[in-house]
Short mmCIF file of C-alpha atoms in Angstrom, two decimals:
data_model
loop_
_atom_site.label_atom_id
_atom_site.label_comp_id
_atom_site.label_asym_id
_atom_site.label_seq_id
_atom_site.Cartn_x
_atom_site.Cartn_y
_atom_site.Cartn_z
CA UNK A 490 -56.07 15.24 -9.72
CA UNK A 491 -54.31 18.29 -12.17
CA UNK A 492 -53.94 20.75 -9.48
CA UNK A 493 -50.45 22.22 -9.48
CA UNK A 494 -49.63 21.88 -5.95
CA UNK A 495 -50.45 18.17 -6.61
CA UNK A 496 -48.10 17.97 -9.67
CA UNK A 497 -45.27 20.38 -7.78
CA UNK A 498 -45.33 17.33 -4.81
CA UNK A 499 -45.06 14.72 -7.51
CA UNK A 500 -42.20 16.29 -9.40
CA UNK A 501 -40.45 16.67 -5.96
CA UNK A 502 -41.11 13.39 -4.75
CA UNK A 503 -39.96 11.96 -8.46
CA UNK A 504 -36.82 14.27 -7.73
CA UNK A 505 -36.28 12.36 -4.63
CA UNK A 506 -36.72 9.08 -5.80
CA UNK A 507 -34.46 9.66 -8.77
CA UNK A 508 -31.28 10.43 -6.44
CA UNK A 509 -31.17 6.45 -5.82
CA UNK A 510 -31.67 6.01 -9.61
CA UNK A 511 -28.78 8.20 -10.43
CA UNK A 512 -26.32 6.17 -8.03
CA UNK A 513 -27.16 3.32 -9.71
CA UNK A 514 -27.18 4.64 -13.06
CA UNK A 515 -23.80 6.73 -12.55
CA UNK A 516 -21.86 3.22 -11.39
CA UNK A 517 -23.21 1.61 -14.90
CA UNK A 518 -22.16 4.42 -17.00
CA UNK A 519 -18.74 4.62 -15.26
CA UNK A 520 -17.98 0.90 -15.77
CA UNK A 521 -19.42 1.09 -19.80
CA UNK A 522 -17.28 4.28 -20.65
CA UNK A 523 -13.91 2.73 -19.20
CA UNK A 524 -14.54 -1.22 -20.01
CA UNK A 525 -16.82 -0.80 -23.21
CA UNK A 526 -19.03 -3.60 -21.19
CA UNK A 527 -22.03 -3.54 -20.06
CA UNK A 528 -22.13 -4.79 -16.00
CA UNK A 529 -24.71 -7.44 -16.08
CA UNK A 530 -23.82 -8.40 -12.14
CA UNK A 531 -25.02 -4.73 -11.73
CA UNK A 532 -28.17 -5.96 -10.10
CA UNK A 533 -26.89 -8.94 -7.87
CA UNK A 534 -24.23 -6.52 -6.79
CA UNK A 535 -27.14 -4.06 -5.55
CA UNK A 536 -28.74 -6.68 -3.78
CA UNK A 537 -25.78 -8.25 -1.98
CA UNK A 538 -24.68 -4.63 -1.19
CA UNK A 539 -28.54 -4.23 0.51
CA UNK A 540 -27.94 -7.53 2.24
CA UNK A 541 -24.57 -6.14 3.92
CA UNK A 542 -26.69 -2.94 4.83
CA UNK A 543 -29.52 -5.62 6.67
CA UNK A 544 -26.85 -8.05 8.49
CA UNK A 545 -25.19 -4.59 9.63
CA UNK A 546 -28.14 -3.62 11.09
CA UNK A 547 -29.45 -6.83 12.36
CA UNK A 548 -26.30 -8.61 13.65
CA UNK A 549 -24.59 -5.13 14.74
CA UNK A 550 -27.34 -2.46 15.18
CA UNK A 551 -25.12 -0.50 12.60
CA UNK A 552 -27.78 2.45 11.19
CA UNK A 553 -27.79 1.91 7.06
CA UNK A 554 -26.98 5.85 7.03
CA UNK A 555 -23.73 5.18 9.48
CA UNK A 556 -22.69 1.81 7.61
CA UNK A 557 -22.40 3.98 4.27
CA UNK A 558 -18.59 4.11 4.81
CA UNK A 559 -18.22 0.68 5.50
CA UNK A 560 -20.41 -0.74 2.78
CA UNK A 561 -19.10 2.05 0.32
CA UNK A 562 -15.64 0.90 1.32
CA UNK A 563 -16.20 -2.92 1.40
CA UNK A 564 -18.25 -2.57 -2.26
CA UNK A 565 -15.04 -0.97 -3.52
CA UNK A 566 -12.90 -3.60 -2.54
CA UNK A 567 -15.05 -6.40 -3.67
CA UNK A 568 -15.57 -4.67 -6.99
CA UNK A 569 -11.63 -4.46 -7.03
CA UNK A 570 -11.21 -7.86 -6.54
CA UNK A 571 -13.64 -9.23 -8.31
CA UNK A 572 -12.45 -7.72 -11.55
CA UNK A 573 -8.83 -8.38 -10.24
CA UNK A 574 -9.31 -11.68 -9.50
CA UNK A 575 -12.15 -13.02 -11.75
CA UNK A 576 -13.41 -10.99 -14.32
CA UNK A 577 -9.93 -9.61 -15.83
CA UNK A 578 -8.07 -12.59 -15.33
CA UNK A 579 -10.71 -14.91 -17.21
CA UNK A 580 -11.46 -12.14 -19.91
CA UNK A 581 -8.20 -12.02 -21.61
CA UNK A 582 -9.15 -8.41 -22.64
CA UNK A 583 -11.93 -10.00 -24.93
CA UNK A 584 -14.90 -7.47 -24.14
CA UNK A 585 -17.38 -10.16 -25.23
CA UNK A 586 -15.66 -12.52 -22.55
CA UNK A 587 -16.53 -9.78 -20.15
CA UNK A 588 -19.98 -9.74 -20.78
CA UNK A 589 -20.37 -13.51 -20.14
CA UNK A 590 -18.66 -13.41 -17.19
CA UNK A 591 -20.48 -10.47 -15.79
CA UNK A 592 -23.54 -12.52 -16.47
CA UNK A 593 -22.28 -15.43 -14.77
CA UNK A 594 -21.21 -13.95 -11.58
CA UNK A 595 -24.79 -12.51 -11.49
CA UNK A 596 -26.17 -15.52 -11.96
CA UNK A 597 -24.27 -17.42 -9.14
CA UNK A 598 -24.40 -14.58 -6.70
CA UNK A 599 -28.43 -14.55 -7.00
CA UNK A 600 -28.44 -18.19 -6.16
CA UNK A 601 -25.94 -18.19 -3.79
CA UNK A 602 -28.17 -15.32 -1.99
CA UNK A 603 -31.23 -17.53 -2.52
CA UNK A 604 -29.61 -20.56 -1.05
CA UNK A 605 -27.86 -18.52 2.20
CA UNK A 606 -30.46 -15.55 2.96
CA UNK A 607 -33.27 -17.61 1.81
CA UNK A 608 -36.32 -15.85 -0.43
CA UNK A 609 -38.12 -13.93 2.14
CA UNK A 610 -38.59 -10.10 2.35
CA UNK A 611 -36.50 -8.39 4.77
CA UNK A 612 -36.47 -5.22 6.17
CA UNK A 613 -34.13 -3.00 8.18
CA UNK A 614 -36.50 -0.90 10.99
CA UNK A 615 -35.50 2.48 11.90
CA UNK A 616 -37.80 4.80 14.22
CA UNK A 617 -37.20 7.76 11.39
CA UNK A 618 -38.52 5.35 8.29
CA UNK A 619 -42.02 7.52 8.36
CA UNK A 620 -41.03 11.03 9.14
CA UNK A 621 -41.78 13.53 6.75
CA UNK A 622 -41.93 17.09 6.43
CA UNK A 623 -44.46 18.89 4.55
CA UNK A 624 -44.09 21.45 1.75
CA UNK A 625 -47.60 23.19 0.74
CA UNK A 626 -49.19 19.89 -0.60
CA UNK A 627 -45.73 18.38 -1.00
CA UNK A 628 -45.19 15.37 1.98
CA UNK A 629 -41.76 14.59 1.51
CA UNK A 630 -40.11 11.52 3.46
CA UNK A 631 -37.06 12.34 5.44
CA UNK A 632 -35.57 9.47 4.18
CA UNK A 633 -35.90 10.47 0.64
CA UNK A 634 -34.40 13.80 1.29
CA UNK A 635 -31.66 12.21 2.93
CA UNK A 636 -30.91 9.74 -0.01
CA UNK A 637 -31.80 12.73 -2.66
CA UNK A 638 -28.74 15.01 -0.78
CA UNK A 639 -26.58 11.95 -0.47
CA UNK A 640 -26.90 11.01 -4.10
CA UNK A 641 -26.06 14.84 -5.04
CA UNK A 642 -23.30 14.91 -2.61
CA UNK A 643 -21.59 11.54 -4.12
CA UNK A 644 -22.12 12.67 -7.27
CA UNK A 645 -20.19 15.79 -6.76
CA UNK A 646 -17.18 14.41 -4.57
CA UNK A 647 -16.86 11.59 -7.99
CA UNK A 648 -17.13 14.51 -10.48
CA UNK A 649 -14.65 16.11 -8.38
CA UNK A 650 -12.32 12.95 -8.34
CA UNK A 651 -12.62 12.58 -11.78
CA UNK A 652 -11.80 15.95 -13.10
CA UNK A 653 -8.75 16.66 -10.26
CA UNK A 654 -6.87 13.69 -9.64
CA UNK A 655 -4.44 11.86 -11.35
CA UNK A 656 -6.36 8.40 -10.64
CA UNK A 657 -9.59 9.95 -12.07
CA UNK A 658 -7.78 11.70 -15.06
CA UNK A 659 -6.25 7.97 -16.01
CA UNK A 660 -9.88 6.47 -15.53
CA UNK A 661 -10.73 9.16 -18.36
CA UNK A 662 -7.66 8.96 -20.53
CA UNK A 663 -8.06 4.87 -20.54
CA UNK A 664 -12.11 5.11 -21.46
CA UNK A 665 -10.84 6.48 -24.62
CA UNK A 666 -7.12 5.74 -25.52
CA UNK A 667 -5.63 2.38 -23.48
CA UNK A 668 -2.74 2.52 -26.36
CA UNK A 669 -1.52 5.80 -25.22
CA UNK A 670 -2.13 5.56 -21.44
CA UNK A 671 0.09 2.32 -21.50
CA UNK A 672 2.92 4.39 -22.76
CA UNK A 673 2.24 6.90 -20.41
CA UNK A 674 3.09 4.40 -17.78
CA UNK A 675 -0.49 4.07 -16.75
CA UNK A 676 -1.41 0.51 -15.44
CA UNK A 677 -4.21 0.18 -17.61
CA UNK A 678 -5.95 -3.10 -15.94
CA UNK A 679 -5.33 -1.56 -12.35
CA UNK A 680 -7.27 1.07 -13.90
CA UNK A 681 -10.26 -1.13 -15.09
CA UNK A 682 -10.14 -2.94 -11.80
CA UNK A 683 -10.30 0.61 -10.02
CA UNK A 684 -13.30 1.80 -12.37
CA UNK A 685 -15.12 -1.66 -11.66
CA UNK A 686 -14.35 -0.88 -7.67
CA UNK A 687 -16.02 2.70 -7.99
CA UNK A 688 -18.65 1.59 -10.14
CA UNK A 689 -19.64 -0.87 -7.53
CA UNK A 690 -18.99 1.29 -4.67
CA UNK A 691 -21.89 3.51 -6.29
CA UNK A 692 -24.04 0.44 -5.16
CA UNK A 693 -22.88 0.08 -2.34
CA UNK A 694 -23.94 3.76 -1.68
CA UNK A 695 -27.60 3.15 -2.94
CA UNK A 696 -28.06 0.09 -0.87
CA UNK A 697 -27.39 2.29 2.39
CA UNK A 698 -29.62 4.83 1.18
CA UNK A 699 -31.95 2.63 -0.10
CA UNK A 700 -32.72 0.32 2.77
CA UNK A 701 -34.43 2.53 5.54
CA UNK A 702 -37.36 2.77 3.12
CA UNK A 703 -36.90 -0.43 1.36
CA UNK A 704 -36.95 -3.99 1.54
CA UNK A 705 -34.67 -6.82 0.27
CA UNK A 706 -34.88 -10.22 -1.80
CA UNK A 707 -32.54 -12.16 -3.89
CA UNK A 708 -33.99 -10.44 -6.93
CA UNK A 709 -34.03 -7.33 -5.34
CA UNK A 710 -31.44 -5.62 -7.69
CA UNK A 711 -33.63 -6.24 -10.79
CA UNK A 712 -35.87 -3.55 -10.74
CA UNK A 713 -33.27 -0.66 -10.04
CA UNK A 714 -31.14 -2.14 -12.81
CA UNK A 715 -33.29 -2.17 -15.42
CA UNK A 716 -34.16 1.54 -14.89
CA UNK A 717 -30.65 2.20 -14.73
CA UNK A 718 -29.84 0.57 -18.20
CA UNK A 719 -32.77 2.71 -19.31
CA UNK A 720 -31.30 5.59 -17.62
CA UNK A 721 -27.94 5.19 -18.85
CA UNK A 722 -29.29 4.77 -22.81
CA UNK A 723 -31.50 7.43 -22.34
CA UNK A 724 -28.51 9.68 -20.79
CA UNK A 725 -26.20 8.82 -23.26
CA UNK A 726 -23.81 5.85 -22.73
CA UNK A 727 -21.00 6.49 -20.81
CA UNK A 728 -21.83 9.86 -19.85
CA UNK A 729 -21.91 10.85 -16.25
CA UNK A 730 -23.93 14.14 -16.75
CA UNK A 731 -26.41 11.89 -18.96
CA UNK A 732 -26.81 9.20 -16.09
CA UNK A 733 -27.58 12.02 -13.14
CA UNK A 734 -29.93 14.15 -15.43
CA UNK A 735 -31.44 10.75 -16.36
CA UNK A 736 -32.07 9.59 -13.39
CA UNK A 737 -33.73 12.47 -12.25
CA UNK A 738 -36.05 12.74 -15.23
CA UNK A 739 -36.77 8.76 -14.79
CA UNK A 740 -37.84 9.73 -10.94
CA UNK A 741 -40.20 12.14 -12.32
CA UNK A 742 -41.27 10.49 -15.18
CA UNK A 743 -42.15 7.12 -13.02
CA UNK A 744 -43.96 9.94 -10.13
CA UNK A 745 -45.88 11.76 -12.56
CA UNK A 746 -46.97 8.53 -14.51
CA UNK A 747 -48.09 7.07 -11.22
CA UNK A 748 -49.86 10.01 -10.35
CA UNK A 749 -51.86 10.08 -13.80
CA UNK A 750 -52.10 7.14 -14.69
CA UNK A 751 -52.14 5.18 -11.17
CA UNK A 752 -49.31 3.37 -9.26
CA UNK A 753 -49.69 0.02 -11.56
CA UNK A 754 -49.42 1.68 -14.84
CA UNK A 755 -46.60 4.70 -13.67
CA UNK A 756 -43.60 2.85 -14.94
CA UNK A 757 -45.32 3.09 -18.61
CA UNK A 758 -43.96 6.66 -18.75
CA UNK A 759 -40.38 5.86 -17.95
CA UNK A 760 -40.74 3.66 -21.38
CA UNK A 761 -42.26 6.32 -23.36
CA UNK A 762 -40.10 8.52 -22.74
CA UNK A 763 -37.22 6.04 -23.27
CA UNK A 764 -38.80 5.69 -26.82
CA UNK A 765 -39.43 8.99 -27.37
CA UNK A 766 -35.62 10.33 -26.50
CA UNK A 767 -34.06 7.76 -28.50
CA UNK A 768 -36.47 8.90 -31.42
CA UNK A 769 -35.12 12.14 -31.70
CA UNK A 770 -32.10 11.37 -30.18
CA UNK A 771 -30.43 8.25 -30.62
CA UNK A 772 -27.36 8.91 -29.11
CA UNK A 773 -29.14 9.77 -25.63
CA UNK A 774 -29.38 13.16 -24.06
CA UNK A 775 -25.54 13.33 -23.67
CA UNK A 776 -24.20 10.74 -26.10
CA UNK A 777 -21.52 11.48 -28.10
CA UNK A 778 -21.55 9.86 -31.66
CA UNK A 779 -19.52 6.83 -31.83
CA UNK B 35 32.76 -0.20 -9.76
CA UNK B 36 29.67 -0.17 -12.05
CA UNK B 37 29.34 -2.41 -15.04
CA UNK B 38 30.82 -1.13 -18.30
CA UNK B 39 28.06 0.34 -20.60
CA UNK B 40 28.02 0.84 -24.29
CA UNK B 41 24.78 2.42 -24.58
CA UNK B 42 21.47 3.97 -23.08
CA UNK B 43 19.47 1.20 -25.06
CA UNK B 44 21.46 -2.05 -26.58
CA UNK B 45 18.88 -4.38 -28.43
CA UNK B 46 20.55 -7.74 -29.31
CA UNK B 47 19.44 -10.47 -31.61
CA UNK B 48 15.49 -9.42 -31.39
CA UNK B 49 13.02 -11.94 -32.68
CA UNK B 50 9.07 -10.58 -31.85
CA UNK B 51 6.28 -10.31 -33.90
CA UNK B 52 2.36 -11.39 -33.40
CA UNK B 53 0.78 -14.76 -32.26
CA UNK B 54 2.79 -17.03 -34.76
CA UNK B 55 3.96 -14.21 -37.12
CA UNK B 56 7.69 -13.84 -36.91
CA UNK B 57 8.35 -10.19 -37.75
CA UNK B 58 11.53 -9.08 -36.39
CA UNK B 59 13.84 -11.71 -37.33
CA UNK B 60 17.16 -11.12 -35.13
CA UNK B 61 17.65 -7.06 -35.21
CA UNK B 62 20.93 -5.73 -33.53
CA UNK B 63 20.56 -2.13 -32.35
CA UNK B 64 22.08 0.23 -30.02
CA UNK B 65 21.34 4.09 -28.76
CA UNK B 66 24.09 5.45 -27.24
CA UNK B 67 24.00 8.51 -24.66
CA UNK B 68 23.26 12.32 -26.16
CA UNK B 69 22.71 10.22 -29.61
CA UNK B 70 20.01 10.65 -32.22
CA UNK B 71 19.34 7.59 -33.82
CA UNK B 72 17.20 6.96 -36.80
CA UNK B 73 15.45 3.94 -37.83
CA UNK B 74 14.56 3.79 -41.17
CA UNK B 75 12.47 1.64 -43.24
CA UNK B 76 9.40 1.50 -45.30
CA UNK B 77 6.00 0.75 -43.86
CA UNK B 78 5.48 -2.89 -42.63
CA UNK B 79 9.36 -3.30 -42.49
CA UNK B 80 8.94 -3.87 -38.43
CA UNK B 81 9.70 -0.30 -37.07
CA UNK B 82 6.56 -0.51 -34.57
CA UNK B 83 7.05 -3.92 -33.45
CA UNK B 84 10.45 -2.93 -32.16
CA UNK B 85 9.04 -0.08 -30.91
CA UNK B 86 6.17 -1.51 -29.21
CA UNK B 87 8.59 -4.39 -27.98
CA UNK B 88 11.22 -1.90 -26.29
CA UNK B 89 8.16 -0.48 -24.32
CA UNK B 90 7.07 -3.07 -22.83
CA UNK B 91 3.74 -3.71 -25.06
CA UNK B 92 4.62 -7.07 -26.45
CA UNK B 93 6.71 -10.00 -25.10
CA UNK B 94 9.66 -10.48 -27.40
CA UNK B 95 10.08 -14.36 -28.73
CA UNK B 96 13.68 -14.01 -27.96
CA UNK B 97 16.86 -11.64 -27.84
CA UNK B 98 17.82 -9.04 -25.42
CA UNK B 99 16.86 -5.18 -24.75
CA UNK B 100 18.94 -3.60 -22.19
CA UNK B 101 18.12 -0.54 -21.23
CA UNK B 102 21.04 1.61 -19.35
CA UNK B 103 22.29 -2.07 -18.31
CA UNK B 104 19.38 -3.53 -16.96
CA UNK B 105 17.42 -6.37 -19.45
CA UNK B 106 13.87 -4.97 -19.92
CA UNK B 107 12.83 -7.39 -22.58
CA UNK B 108 8.86 -8.40 -21.72
CA UNK B 109 8.99 -5.78 -18.66
CA UNK B 110 5.61 -4.33 -17.66
CA UNK B 111 5.27 -0.93 -19.45
CA UNK B 112 4.43 0.89 -16.43
CA UNK B 113 8.08 -0.63 -15.38
CA UNK B 114 9.95 0.58 -18.31
CA UNK B 115 8.16 4.21 -18.41
CA UNK B 116 9.27 4.45 -14.88
CA UNK B 117 13.05 3.79 -15.75
CA UNK B 118 13.07 6.52 -18.35
CA UNK B 119 12.25 4.82 -21.48
CA UNK B 120 9.32 6.71 -23.19
CA UNK B 121 7.36 6.06 -26.10
CA UNK B 122 5.98 9.07 -27.98
CA UNK B 123 3.78 6.77 -30.09
CA UNK B 124 2.89 7.19 -33.93
CA UNK B 125 -0.59 8.43 -34.22
CA UNK B 126 -0.09 10.33 -31.42
CA UNK B 127 -2.39 8.76 -29.26
CA UNK B 128 -3.24 11.71 -27.27
CA UNK B 129 -6.40 11.46 -25.03
CA UNK B 130 -9.01 13.47 -26.64
CA UNK B 131 -11.58 13.98 -23.58
CA UNK B 132 -9.03 15.53 -21.66
CA UNK B 133 -7.77 18.87 -21.74
CA UNK B 134 -4.13 19.79 -22.86
CA UNK B 135 -2.89 20.34 -19.82
CA UNK B 136 -4.49 17.38 -18.31
CA UNK B 137 -2.46 15.23 -21.22
CA UNK B 138 0.68 16.49 -20.20
CA UNK B 139 -0.12 15.98 -16.50
CA UNK B 140 -0.73 12.45 -16.99
CA UNK B 141 2.68 12.22 -18.92
CA UNK B 142 4.03 12.63 -15.35
CA UNK B 143 1.72 10.30 -13.91
CA UNK B 144 4.45 7.25 -13.56
CA UNK B 145 7.73 9.34 -13.50
CA UNK B 146 9.05 13.18 -13.22
CA UNK B 147 5.66 13.71 -10.75
CA UNK B 148 8.02 15.78 -8.14
CA UNK B 149 8.57 18.42 -10.82
CA UNK B 150 5.16 18.47 -12.36
CA UNK B 151 4.85 22.04 -12.31
CA UNK B 152 8.33 23.08 -13.48
CA UNK B 153 7.74 20.56 -16.52
CA UNK B 154 4.56 21.65 -17.51
CA UNK B 155 5.88 25.33 -17.62
CA UNK B 156 8.71 24.24 -19.69
CA UNK B 157 6.85 22.12 -22.36
CA UNK B 158 4.55 25.62 -22.58
CA UNK B 159 7.29 27.65 -23.52
CA UNK B 160 8.73 25.08 -25.61
CA UNK B 161 5.14 24.83 -27.39
CA UNK B 162 3.37 28.13 -27.14
CA UNK B 163 0.87 26.68 -29.35
CA UNK B 164 -0.09 24.62 -26.70
CA UNK B 165 -0.20 27.17 -24.01
CA UNK B 166 -3.10 28.69 -26.17
CA UNK B 167 -5.15 25.95 -26.09
CA UNK B 168 -4.40 24.77 -22.74
CA UNK B 169 -7.88 24.00 -21.55
CA UNK B 170 -8.87 22.87 -24.63
CA UNK B 171 -9.71 18.81 -25.15
CA UNK B 172 -6.97 17.34 -27.22
CA UNK B 173 -9.04 15.66 -29.64
CA UNK B 174 -9.96 19.17 -31.06
CA UNK B 175 -6.23 20.29 -31.94
CA UNK B 176 -5.01 20.22 -35.23
CA UNK B 177 -2.79 17.15 -36.27
CA UNK B 178 0.22 18.77 -35.78
CA UNK B 179 -0.74 20.46 -32.61
CA UNK B 180 -1.62 17.08 -31.41
CA UNK B 181 1.42 15.47 -32.46
CA UNK B 182 3.18 18.63 -30.01
CA UNK B 183 1.35 17.44 -27.38
CA UNK B 184 1.98 13.87 -27.89
CA UNK B 185 5.87 14.98 -27.58
CA UNK B 186 5.36 17.23 -24.76
CA UNK B 187 3.41 14.59 -22.61
CA UNK B 188 6.67 12.42 -23.60
CA UNK B 189 8.76 14.73 -22.00
CA UNK B 190 6.89 15.43 -18.72
CA UNK B 191 7.77 11.82 -17.86
CA UNK B 192 11.70 13.38 -17.84
CA UNK B 193 12.69 10.47 -20.34
CA UNK B 194 16.38 9.46 -20.19
CA UNK B 195 15.72 7.99 -24.33
CA UNK B 196 12.65 9.05 -25.98
CA UNK B 197 11.57 7.12 -28.98
CA UNK B 198 9.76 9.14 -31.35
CA UNK B 199 7.43 6.82 -34.14
CA UNK B 200 6.81 8.66 -36.96
CA UNK B 201 6.52 12.12 -35.85
CA UNK B 202 6.33 13.88 -39.32
CA UNK B 203 3.41 11.30 -40.46
CA UNK B 204 0.64 13.48 -41.67
CA UNK B 205 2.27 16.75 -41.21
CA UNK B 206 2.25 19.75 -43.72
CA UNK B 207 5.89 20.10 -45.00
CA UNK B 208 6.15 23.07 -43.00
CA UNK B 209 5.38 21.53 -39.93
CA UNK B 210 7.52 18.75 -40.68
CA UNK B 211 10.18 21.02 -41.28
CA UNK B 212 9.59 22.65 -37.71
CA UNK B 213 9.23 19.12 -36.16
CA UNK B 214 12.96 18.31 -36.86
CA UNK B 215 14.22 21.09 -35.72
CA UNK B 216 12.30 20.81 -32.52
CA UNK B 217 13.99 17.49 -32.43
CA UNK B 218 17.74 18.75 -32.99
CA UNK B 219 16.43 21.08 -30.29
CA UNK B 220 15.86 18.31 -27.89
CA UNK B 221 19.12 16.67 -28.70
CA UNK B 222 20.85 19.64 -27.69
CA UNK B 223 19.98 19.40 -24.45
CA UNK B 224 21.53 15.99 -24.45
CA UNK B 225 18.53 13.79 -24.65
CA UNK B 226 18.78 10.44 -26.49
CA UNK B 227 16.53 10.34 -28.84
CA UNK B 228 15.59 6.97 -31.44
CA UNK B 229 13.90 8.53 -34.10
CA UNK B 230 11.52 6.12 -36.20
CA UNK B 231 10.76 7.82 -39.67
CA UNK B 232 10.07 7.01 -43.39
CA UNK B 233 11.56 10.58 -43.95
CA UNK B 234 14.57 9.35 -44.78
CA UNK B 235 16.37 12.86 -46.24
CA UNK B 236 15.60 14.74 -43.20
CA UNK B 237 16.13 11.93 -40.89
CA UNK B 238 19.85 11.61 -42.08
CA UNK B 239 20.03 15.14 -42.19
CA UNK B 240 19.63 15.03 -38.27
CA UNK B 241 20.92 12.10 -36.98
CA UNK B 242 24.39 10.75 -35.73
CA UNK B 243 23.87 7.22 -36.62
CA UNK B 244 21.31 5.42 -38.62
CA UNK B 245 19.62 1.71 -39.40
CA UNK B 246 17.67 0.82 -42.34
CA UNK B 247 15.04 -1.89 -41.34
CA UNK B 248 13.91 -4.32 -44.11
CA UNK B 249 12.06 -7.68 -43.82
CA UNK B 250 13.06 -7.49 -40.02
CA UNK B 251 16.21 -7.35 -40.01
CA UNK B 252 18.69 -4.61 -39.90
CA UNK B 253 19.66 -4.19 -44.26
CA UNK B 254 22.28 -1.20 -43.14
CA UNK B 255 23.49 0.73 -40.35
CA UNK B 256 26.03 3.40 -39.75
CA UNK B 257 26.91 6.96 -39.49
CA UNK B 258 23.96 8.99 -40.88
CA UNK B 259 26.16 11.18 -43.26
CA UNK B 260 27.89 8.42 -44.90
CA UNK B 261 24.42 6.45 -45.17
CA UNK B 262 23.06 9.57 -46.94
CA UNK B 263 25.82 8.92 -49.57
CA UNK B 264 24.97 5.11 -49.93
CA UNK B 265 23.99 4.16 -53.46
CA UNK B 266 21.86 1.41 -52.31
CA UNK B 267 20.05 3.44 -49.73
CA UNK B 268 19.65 6.12 -52.33
CA UNK B 269 18.47 3.92 -55.43
CA UNK B 270 15.62 2.07 -52.72
CA UNK B 271 14.39 5.22 -50.49
CA UNK B 272 15.21 8.38 -53.10
CA UNK B 273 14.60 6.76 -56.29
CA UNK B 274 18.11 8.22 -57.42
#
């Protein structure tokens, strides 16, 4: 059981699983960093995106991976409009209102999903779902390799977008200095909506990468978002690098925890790492002081 | 024929404030082309309220604000910046997490984008200290450097009128001197400036005209050289 070969396999599998966590957490941390709110609708929106992937496959036969551009674009537009039409409009710029609104949106979406899609477990069937390659003792499923690579690539593109483009710079500017941004002619409300849209687009990507090996029910979002909350706090609220590293760390912890303690108890490792890190660095791995 | 324009900025009977509290109770003020106009007044006189209403951060209760002949009262800040009315705010308000260069680039987010590279070079020449700190996060700069950066960011938008809100606040006497020299230099290039200051002596020395704001009203106005000799002003602001 403690054979190094098996440990390495566990680490590799954990890293691969972490890719999804990273995407979900990056979206959450972006929204937190810019809007200074916890997006309570995150899990429900992930679930909605997963259903979108499922129905695209079932009704049009579109492969989940090929659906990625459609679902990502659709998720961005959905997030943008949700902020513009509802969250931004009704919050009157007050953080606590945004908080309550996102929670309300989440409740509505969850119950609408239950009403329209039913509570049954739905899966996408793809021929490559069981394919894997073997490296030593490690047995690496192809869909997980793809999701890992795609998650890294998406983070890279997002990082470049934030560093190089005017919109990316404006997002970072608004995150820290709204008044200064307004006086530079930046439309702060629009930047909020774009940030929210990008956060949701990350969920769209995660949904496409998840569906070949996962199932969807109206409750599917929760499992991932709980982990994402942990990741965001662990990495440092609002930090991209923190969310990315935190996501992989959680993936590995979960995988090794499962290996050592059994599948049922594997999640304990996450809480343990979480408590340990916050004990020694309360701002999280890459968090700055308030 | 184009309508007659008296000035770049023309504020008429402006009433403004926050919520139910009226702070400005009928303010009239103009800035002509190529002019430096000083707006003086003690803390709480309503100087920043006036600025922020001109810049579109708040909607005035009443009165007019005309920029280049167009009424801009209550217009969104993005459109006011687009028109070329740019404010360098009190407290600098630079983006602490962005590099000096990125801060400057965002100065041309809404306006002046086609000449961004050229203007970056111009600002870097104007403030050699910023060039030395080019890739450093703005939050690590000293107060004086941040003030230069805030002005540089304002210039990147190719202003037709630049409002400087307390540019000398918190600077060492030597830097204050430097700041006023710079303001004079910006104006010799033809830029109209509204200089909002508590530093009465130096502001009057550099400005063409000045207004003194007290309790939300213009208490005194006129040529800067004449105001500098005004016994009332000397008594309340200079103590002699």
